[in-house]
């Protein structure tokens, strides 16, 4: 496999525009699917948001049924089992639109992602034939049951047990699952319990005796979604309902969370664009000192930053969609493909975590600035930004907290370096040698210069990671201060590179000139902002990992790597803001 296309390989390779996918390349089928999804959500669901918030009995379940009839629940389900067998780009365009339906998006995502995909990827052909048609049609709704009252991020610390009966026909499940989305109305539960101390995944049906539920949780946001405890008391589950292998439930759990993170990111970028749209409408109508809010520089700077970060996050999600699409190419999802699917999902664990962290934090930026621009009205329930602000906060907790996802990135990189899967250590040594010899190319301008800046950013990460690994050794894996700094560096590199590659690719496409201009400006502003963050974290990591004269040497190397031409970032923000305000929405979709 080309190093640029391996999980984490982008840190070591020079990625080219032809190796990524961008939203501008969506085909007519994707665009029609996107339009259909928006029409469904805006016409059927959005008018009933208040009823959703009050959890009107049967309402969200009915919407799920409608979504199934439209085919939206079976995008990734094989046609042989009632699905549409569509690509990862289709899941992104749908994921971007469902947040317009408020809390419906939570039920939808839990069902189509972590609820259904364990069976798609890790189920037996018999399990697929039995359960997938109903899950694709909306006849059945799924829930994912991993978290417990005493184990959140520590999934392997689960206490639920599964004991094989004397006849060897059923497992007897006992335990309590916490914060389970869709628990109030789901018919199918993907439950994790330990068999002889080893995590195993089971398909549990609602009508099985011994299954009960706690009351609805009273939540800060996503109030329309169902969130309850799932309680198992001597629930008899047939042995044929084991998903994957007995004792290998962690393989199912962690890999399904990878794809769940990717899908969450798609919903988050759609939500961020919607928040920007709502905020622009208010800023254009609200007048202060005789002028609309959108005419003031302090407000325009916020708008420009939200639009730029949304551009970067969107570029990252579509780039990752291509990686995952190619990773699953040729996989027969109708048969027993658990090993192949697990390998494909694990390959891009780093990218999926980066997607989740970036998109959820961009969404938080969008809603937070949205409330700020609304002023006091942003705190009033009459205005949609108030609900969006509350609803957004869960995304930094869903699918593993952002802290856990950040730590996963350098942890996985270190493991792959130790096994030789990624030649990180050799690359780090080469960077140190280049810096000592003064070997750095001269600065260029324009998008080509930004690509060069990205390569410098990668060398900066390799310098910091190499020094930390060399000086701390095995202690590095437990030093979360340094690991979090390295994770932030990887995140900024992936985001800036994705935005730059997209901008370069757009310049040669048949799109409007203002579209080309926006991508170039957003890529530039995003890259320079990323370099500021990279410089900060790179210096912090080096100062923590190195001392004395050696520190002076590596800091001199850092200064070489962060050197960049001067750019009028204030002017860029002004230009981006004007483009966004004129469009009245995220300007290129």
XYZ file of C-alpha atoms in Angstrom:
589
model
C 0.000 0.000 0.000
C 1.210 3.515 -0.846
C 2.554 5.040 2.381
C 0.399 8.139 1.843
C -2.705 5.952 1.967
C -1.784 3.936 5.057
C -3.314 4.849 8.382
C -1.086 7.557 9.837
C 1.097 7.433 6.735
C 0.298 11.023 5.793
C 2.831 12.117 8.430
C 5.645 10.496 6.477
C 4.635 10.981 2.858
C 3.990 13.854 0.508
C 0.292 13.426 -0.286
C -0.896 14.671 -3.679
C -4.303 16.158 -4.569
C -5.262 13.155 -6.702
C -5.009 10.947 -3.589
C -7.872 12.658 -1.786
C -11.612 13.043 -2.402
C -13.314 16.416 -1.988
C -16.996 17.445 -1.789
C -16.738 19.109 -5.181
C -16.364 15.610 -6.703
C -19.697 14.281 -5.454
C -21.675 12.767 -8.328
C -25.305 13.349 -9.261
C -26.500 10.365 -7.216
C -24.833 11.774 -4.109
C -26.330 15.216 -4.697
C -29.804 13.815 -5.252
C -29.497 11.765 -2.071
C -28.409 14.866 -0.189
C -31.356 16.841 -1.551
C -33.833 14.075 -0.711
C -32.517 13.823 2.838
C -32.773 17.563 3.405
C -36.309 17.658 2.008
C -37.374 14.812 4.283
C -35.822 16.346 7.378
C -37.003 19.906 6.721
C -40.559 18.980 5.718
C -41.309 16.079 8.053
C -39.124 16.515 11.119
C -38.066 20.155 11.526
C -41.669 21.442 11.968
C -42.061 19.090 14.933
C -38.824 19.866 16.757
C -40.673 21.133 19.838
C -42.659 17.905 20.054
C -39.419 15.980 19.648
C -37.862 17.915 22.514
C -40.792 16.860 24.698
C -40.296 13.220 23.642
C -43.828 12.855 22.326
C -44.584 9.158 22.435
C -43.862 7.328 19.180
C -42.791 10.428 17.249
C -39.092 9.730 16.783
C -39.810 6.034 16.219
C -42.181 7.006 13.427
C -39.542 9.200 11.825
C -37.133 6.274 11.908
C -39.722 4.188 10.076
C -40.060 6.903 7.432
C -36.297 7.118 7.058
C -36.209 3.379 6.520
C -38.843 3.584 3.805
C -36.681 6.174 2.017
C -33.675 3.865 2.202
C -31.732 6.120 4.560
C -31.272 3.442 7.213
C -29.727 0.938 4.830
C -27.069 2.929 3.000
C -24.293 0.600 4.174
C -26.378 -2.576 4.290
C -25.827 -4.977 1.352
C -28.609 -5.045 -1.236
C -29.029 -8.772 -0.575
C -30.300 -7.864 2.900
C -32.562 -4.980 1.938
C -30.013 -2.178 1.879
C -28.570 0.090 -0.806
C -24.867 -0.904 -0.699
C -23.799 2.729 -1.137
C -20.338 4.187 -0.670
C -18.916 6.132 2.255
C -19.522 9.430 0.458
C -23.252 8.705 0.560
C -23.132 8.203 4.310
C -21.388 11.554 4.681
C -23.887 13.563 2.617
C -26.790 12.030 4.542
C -24.993 12.492 7.845
C -24.537 16.193 7.071
C -28.266 16.724 6.539
C -29.939 14.817 9.391
C -28.856 17.341 12.091
C -31.473 19.698 10.663
C -33.892 17.366 12.415
C -32.537 18.133 15.882
C -32.455 15.088 18.193
C -33.623 12.809 15.404
C -30.018 12.891 14.243
C -28.913 11.170 17.444
C -31.352 8.287 17.040
C -30.487 8.006 13.361
C -26.729 7.948 13.955
C -26.901 5.434 16.793
C -29.017 3.102 14.678
C -27.219 3.350 11.331
C -23.725 3.392 12.799
C -22.825 1.607 15.994
C -26.222 -0.126 16.118
C -26.320 -1.761 12.687
C -22.705 -1.966 11.536
C -21.529 -4.567 14.082
C -23.803 -7.020 12.282
C -22.839 -5.754 8.803
C -19.113 -6.081 9.456
C -18.836 -8.806 12.091
C -22.049 -10.816 11.879
C -22.454 -14.277 10.407
C -24.368 -14.653 7.141
C -27.253 -16.096 9.180
C -27.289 -13.101 11.547
C -27.222 -10.731 8.600
C -30.134 -12.465 6.896
C -32.157 -12.468 10.113
C -31.586 -8.917 11.362
C -30.377 -6.602 8.601
C -33.581 -6.451 6.497
C -35.557 -5.155 9.473
C -32.834 -2.727 10.495
C -32.608 -1.362 6.945
C -36.365 -0.948 6.524
C -37.003 0.696 9.877
C -39.099 -2.216 11.111
C -36.420 -2.635 13.776
C -34.284 -0.017 15.527
C -30.923 -0.821 17.091
C -29.082 0.336 20.212
C -25.430 -0.095 21.181
C -24.773 -1.156 24.780
C -21.153 -0.802 25.875
C -20.978 1.880 28.588
C -21.708 0.891 32.197
C -22.221 2.945 35.392
C -18.645 2.179 36.464
C -16.909 2.066 33.082
C -17.076 4.807 30.500
C -13.788 5.365 28.698
C -12.451 2.162 30.268
C -14.579 -0.148 28.136
C -12.562 -3.217 29.109
C -13.510 -2.555 32.732
C -17.102 -3.616 32.044
C -18.715 -5.792 34.738
C -21.618 -7.328 32.790
C -21.240 -11.110 32.562
C -22.335 -13.867 30.198
C -22.269 -17.476 31.421
C -22.893 -20.460 29.150
C -25.702 -22.674 30.434
C -25.239 -26.370 31.147
C -26.848 -27.347 27.858
C -24.476 -25.111 25.893
C -27.394 -23.498 24.051
C -27.637 -20.069 25.688
C -25.548 -17.471 27.462
C -27.069 -15.994 30.619
C -26.421 -12.251 30.707
C -26.403 -10.078 33.821
C -25.412 -6.452 34.250
C -26.421 -2.845 33.678
C -25.632 -0.638 30.705
C -25.669 3.141 31.076
C -26.535 6.068 28.750
C -27.922 3.853 25.987
C -29.263 5.834 23.036
C -32.562 4.540 21.560
C -33.163 2.323 24.611
C -36.730 3.584 24.976
C -37.917 2.127 21.680
C -35.174 -0.066 20.156
C -35.947 -3.684 19.345
C -32.354 -4.885 18.873
C -29.513 -4.344 21.374
C -25.823 -4.958 20.703
C -24.755 -5.825 24.234
C -21.205 -6.324 25.502
C -20.630 -8.730 28.383
C -17.687 -10.778 29.628
C -17.389 -14.520 29.048
C -14.786 -15.866 31.461
C -13.506 -12.340 31.889
C -13.242 -11.593 28.170
C -15.475 -9.079 26.415
C -17.983 -10.554 23.950
C -20.716 -8.972 21.837
C -24.280 -10.338 21.769
C -27.454 -9.553 19.852
C -30.227 -9.187 22.433
C -33.872 -8.777 21.440
C -36.249 -6.562 23.376
C -38.774 -9.316 24.062
C -36.228 -11.599 25.720
C -37.277 -12.201 29.364
C -35.129 -10.453 31.956
C -34.451 -7.326 29.879
C -35.710 -4.102 31.475
C -35.011 -0.396 31.309
C -34.429 2.562 33.577
C -36.330 5.848 33.259
C -35.399 8.418 30.635
C -32.366 10.430 31.650
C -32.935 14.174 32.054
C -30.236 15.638 29.824
C -28.658 19.025 29.156
C -29.232 18.667 25.423
C -30.391 16.229 22.730
C -33.553 16.065 24.804
C -35.613 14.463 22.060
C -33.435 11.357 21.981
C -34.092 8.380 24.227
C -31.349 7.698 26.795
C -31.904 5.001 29.408
C -30.226 2.266 31.371
C -30.522 -1.240 29.929
C -30.750 -3.799 32.718
C -30.033 -7.491 32.155
C -31.222 -10.006 34.737
C -30.627 -13.614 33.705
C -31.356 -12.850 30.069
C -31.078 -16.028 27.975
C -29.353 -15.280 24.674
C -28.880 -18.052 22.067
C -25.260 -18.944 21.361
C -25.849 -18.138 17.696
C -26.358 -14.480 18.728
C -22.674 -13.967 19.502
C -21.290 -11.314 17.146
C -17.718 -12.020 16.107
C -15.754 -14.432 18.248
C -16.310 -15.248 21.920
C -13.813 -13.272 23.971
C -13.030 -10.952 21.054
C -15.727 -8.372 21.686
C -13.107 -5.654 22.036
C -12.304 -6.112 18.341
C -15.935 -5.416 17.486
C -16.327 -2.611 20.018
C -13.227 -0.592 19.195
C -13.479 -0.966 15.428
C -17.157 -0.053 15.375
C -16.323 3.000 17.455
C -13.815 3.947 14.748
C -16.507 4.105 12.090
C -18.868 5.719 14.607
C -16.356 8.530 15.085
C -16.131 9.062 11.352
C -19.918 9.227 11.019
C -20.216 11.555 14.008
C -17.808 13.929 12.287
C -20.056 14.085 9.212
C -23.028 15.057 11.381
C -20.932 17.611 13.243
C -19.814 19.437 10.097
C -23.432 19.545 8.913
C -24.434 20.973 12.288
C -21.632 23.555 12.190
C -22.741 24.755 8.756
C -26.331 24.985 9.989
C -25.234 26.979 13.043
C -23.348 29.358 10.764
C -26.433 29.731 8.566
C -28.671 30.517 11.561
C -26.139 32.988 12.932
C -25.667 34.787 9.603
C -29.411 35.270 9.272
C -29.590 36.860 12.711
C -26.445 38.967 12.200
C -27.842 40.328 8.954
C -31.199 41.283 10.466
C -30.140 42.536 13.896
C -29.077 46.200 13.928
C -26.980 48.000 16.507
C -25.741 51.589 16.297
C -27.723 51.892 13.069
C -25.955 49.060 11.220
C -26.399 45.290 10.936
C -24.232 43.187 13.251
C -22.631 41.532 10.253
C -21.024 44.845 9.246
C -18.828 45.028 12.343
C -15.263 43.733 12.213
C -15.459 41.978 15.589
C -18.423 39.946 14.343
C -16.918 39.343 10.910
C -13.777 37.884 12.485
C -15.902 35.279 14.271
C -17.806 34.445 11.102
C -14.582 34.049 9.129
C -13.060 31.734 11.718
C -16.135 29.505 11.885
C -16.300 29.289 8.084
C -12.580 28.523 7.804
C -12.591 25.831 10.458
C -15.744 24.327 8.916
C -13.925 24.182 5.595
C -10.994 22.340 7.151
C -13.224 19.869 8.993
C -15.291 19.181 5.894
C -12.102 18.603 3.880
C -10.866 16.142 6.509
C -14.117 14.144 6.568
C -14.293 13.691 2.792
C -10.604 12.846 2.614
C -11.115 10.154 5.251
C -14.204 8.877 3.434
C -12.007 8.010 0.470
C -9.504 6.162 2.644
C -12.276 4.090 4.202
C -14.007 3.524 0.886
C -10.837 2.144 -0.638
C -10.127 0.137 2.493
C -13.444 -1.674 2.078
C -13.148 -2.066 -1.677
C -13.772 -5.653 -2.745
C -14.954 -6.767 0.702
C -17.887 -9.202 0.526
C -20.234 -7.909 3.224
C -22.772 -10.647 2.522
C -20.529 -13.358 3.959
C -18.327 -13.852 6.996
C -15.891 -10.964 6.618
C -15.106 -10.217 10.243
C -11.318 -10.470 9.895
C -11.116 -8.380 6.735
C -13.557 -5.782 8.064
C -11.722 -5.531 11.352
C -8.445 -4.952 9.572
C -9.956 -2.294 7.294
C -11.523 -0.418 10.221
C -8.420 -0.631 12.381
C -6.205 0.711 9.585
C -7.732 4.192 9.860
C -8.273 4.374 13.622
C -6.019 7.452 13.779
C -7.867 9.296 11.027
C -11.288 8.460 12.517
C -10.251 9.857 15.897
C -8.895 12.997 14.236
C -12.198 13.418 12.392
C -14.212 13.128 15.571
C -12.087 15.533 17.607
C -11.776 18.174 14.908
C -15.399 18.189 13.771
C -16.892 18.143 17.276
C -14.690 21.053 18.350
C -15.457 23.026 15.200
C -19.141 22.520 15.938
C -18.633 23.798 19.476
C -16.859 26.849 18.043
C -19.750 27.467 15.638
C -22.496 27.296 18.265
C -20.517 29.176 20.900
C -19.789 32.054 18.544
C -23.374 31.788 17.346
C -24.692 32.415 20.846
C -22.188 35.240 21.297
C -23.303 36.963 18.112
C -26.958 36.554 19.125
C -26.140 38.246 22.415
C -28.839 37.873 25.067
C -31.217 36.365 22.515
C -28.836 33.460 22.124
C -29.740 32.494 25.678
C -33.466 32.433 24.951
C -35.154 29.181 23.927
C -37.160 30.945 21.227
C -33.992 31.146 19.141
C -32.688 27.880 17.624
C -29.050 28.629 18.443
C -29.852 28.066 22.147
C -30.856 24.463 21.520
C -27.988 23.929 19.107
C -25.558 25.123 21.765
C -26.884 22.592 24.294
C -27.110 19.781 21.766
C -23.549 20.221 20.522
C -21.848 19.561 23.841
C -22.445 15.803 23.830
C -20.328 15.284 20.728
C -17.085 15.743 22.643
C -18.215 12.866 24.888
C -19.862 10.537 22.365
C -17.805 7.692 20.837
C -15.020 8.146 23.376
C -14.187 11.522 24.875
C -12.006 13.856 22.860
C -9.241 13.301 25.406
C -9.361 9.537 24.849
C -9.395 10.064 21.089
C -6.437 12.426 21.256
C -4.439 9.934 23.315
C -5.317 7.179 20.860
C -3.481 9.016 18.069
C 0.110 9.070 19.407
C -0.481 5.754 21.169
C -1.353 4.057 17.901
C 1.508 5.765 16.083
C 3.997 4.537 18.686
C 2.676 0.980 18.437
C 2.938 1.011 14.669
C 6.444 2.442 14.897
C 7.505 -0.336 17.279
C 6.134 -3.046 14.972
C 7.726 -1.493 11.895
C 4.357 -0.846 10.265
C 5.212 2.860 10.039
C 8.879 3.926 9.751
C 8.431 6.820 12.175
C 11.707 6.415 14.042
C 13.782 6.370 10.873
C 11.918 9.436 9.610
C 12.517 11.266 12.900
C 16.261 10.552 12.694
C 16.343 11.787 9.094
C 14.687 15.065 10.129
C 17.285 15.650 12.855
C 20.074 14.999 10.369
C 18.554 17.407 7.817
C 18.258 20.155 10.415
C 21.857 19.762 11.534
C 23.032 19.954 7.914
C 20.856 22.987 7.220
C 18.925 21.102 4.547
C 15.637 22.957 4.111
C 14.115 24.114 0.832
C 13.450 27.782 0.200
C 10.033 29.330 0.819
C 7.543 29.484 -2.052
C 4.358 31.499 -2.371
C 0.717 30.627 -2.993
C -0.748 27.141 -2.607
C 2.569 25.538 -3.545
C 4.116 27.400 -0.623
C 1.393 26.069 1.651
C 2.223 22.514 0.608
C 5.838 23.195 1.501
C 4.658 24.554 4.841
C 2.798 21.302 5.441
C 5.980 19.310 4.874
C 7.745 21.513 7.405
C 4.901 20.902 9.847
C 5.355 17.149 9.455
C 9.079 17.483 10.101
C 8.308 19.518 13.200
C 6.091 16.724 14.516
C 8.742 14.122 13.741
C 11.377 16.226 15.498
C 9.244 16.589 18.635
C 8.068 12.962 18.646
C 11.597 11.680 17.974
C 13.144 13.679 20.815
C 10.367 12.591 23.189
C 10.688 8.927 22.219
C 14.485 8.936 22.446
C 14.696 10.690 25.815
C 11.674 9.241 27.595
C 11.654 5.714 26.187
C 8.894 3.568 27.679
C 7.880 6.417 29.980
C 6.467 8.303 27.006
C 3.398 6.079 26.748
C 2.307 7.211 30.230
C 3.169 10.901 29.878
C -0.207 12.278 28.851
C 1.007 15.880 28.933
C 3.405 15.196 26.065
C 1.093 12.762 24.280
C -1.685 15.365 24.197
C 0.710 17.902 22.712
C 1.801 15.457 20.014
C -1.833 14.590 19.291
C -2.684 18.246 18.757
C 0.200 18.546 16.319
C -1.039 15.562 14.292
C -4.560 17.004 14.284
C -3.400 20.363 12.946
C -1.255 18.732 10.252
C -4.092 16.545 8.999
C -6.486 19.493 8.928
C -4.192 21.985 7.221
C -3.008 19.474 4.638
C -6.568 18.407 3.819
C -7.645 22.002 3.294
C -4.630 22.820 1.127
C -4.930 19.715 -1.057
C -8.603 20.484 -1.600
C -7.873 24.087 -2.567
C -5.241 22.960 -5.080
C -7.600 20.404 -6.584
C -10.437 22.920 -6.863
C -8.323 25.345 -8.886
C -8.410 22.934 -11.839
C -12.136 22.194 -11.609
C -15.081 23.732 -13.398
C -16.436 25.697 -10.452
C -17.184 29.360 -9.898
C -14.223 31.697 -9.424
C -15.522 32.782 -6.010
C -15.574 29.110 -5.019
C -11.913 28.785 -5.979
C -11.122 32.009 -4.158
C -12.802 30.901 -0.948
C -10.987 27.561 -0.829
C -7.626 29.236 -1.414
C -8.236 31.879 1.250
C -9.641 29.419 3.788
C -6.754 27.007 3.182
C -4.257 29.821 3.728
C -5.885 31.193 6.880
C -6.339 27.673 8.227
C -2.728 26.698 7.500
C -1.244 29.744 9.172
C -3.494 29.330 12.179
C -2.431 25.680 12.384
C 1.238 26.649 12.234
C 0.788 28.947 15.220
C -0.632 26.022 17.197
C 2.056 23.648 15.933
C 4.809 26.030 16.964
C 3.359 26.332 20.469
C 2.912 22.599 21.065
C 6.175 21.669 19.373
C 8.088 24.005 21.683
C 6.239 22.709 24.751
C 6.989 19.081 23.902
C 10.672 19.772 23.193
C 11.105 21.747 26.402
C 9.522 18.935 28.396
C 11.538 16.163 26.742
C 14.972 17.757 26.310
C 17.316 19.749 28.560
C 20.570 21.734 28.455
C 22.561 22.413 25.322
C 20.630 19.773 23.409
C 17.443 21.753 24.016
C 19.006 24.840 22.435
C 19.924 22.757 19.403
C 16.455 21.289 18.865
C 14.783 24.653 19.471
C 16.990 26.109 16.751
C 15.679 23.355 14.501
C 12.131 24.249 15.472
C 12.692 27.860 14.483
C 13.848 26.755 11.039
C 10.768 24.616 10.564
C 8.213 27.223 11.625
C 9.721 29.985 9.492
C 7.091 31.146 7.023
C 6.345 34.154 4.827
C 4.362 36.968 6.378
C 0.654 36.838 5.604
C -2.028 39.427 6.312
C -4.315 37.168 8.353
C -6.578 40.058 9.332
C -7.060 40.910 5.683
C -7.832 37.246 4.902
C -10.464 37.161 7.630
C -12.087 40.276 6.223
C -12.204 38.832 2.713
C -13.560 35.474 3.882
C -16.173 37.156 6.065
C -17.454 39.282 3.159
C -17.805 36.177 0.973
C -19.683 34.274 3.668
C -21.972 37.152 4.591
C -22.881 37.764 0.947
C -23.897 34.110 0.582
C -25.759 34.079 3.885
C -24.497 30.553 4.584
C -21.440 28.350 4.356
C -20.410 29.626 0.918
C -19.430 26.595 -1.128
C -22.149 24.001 -0.576
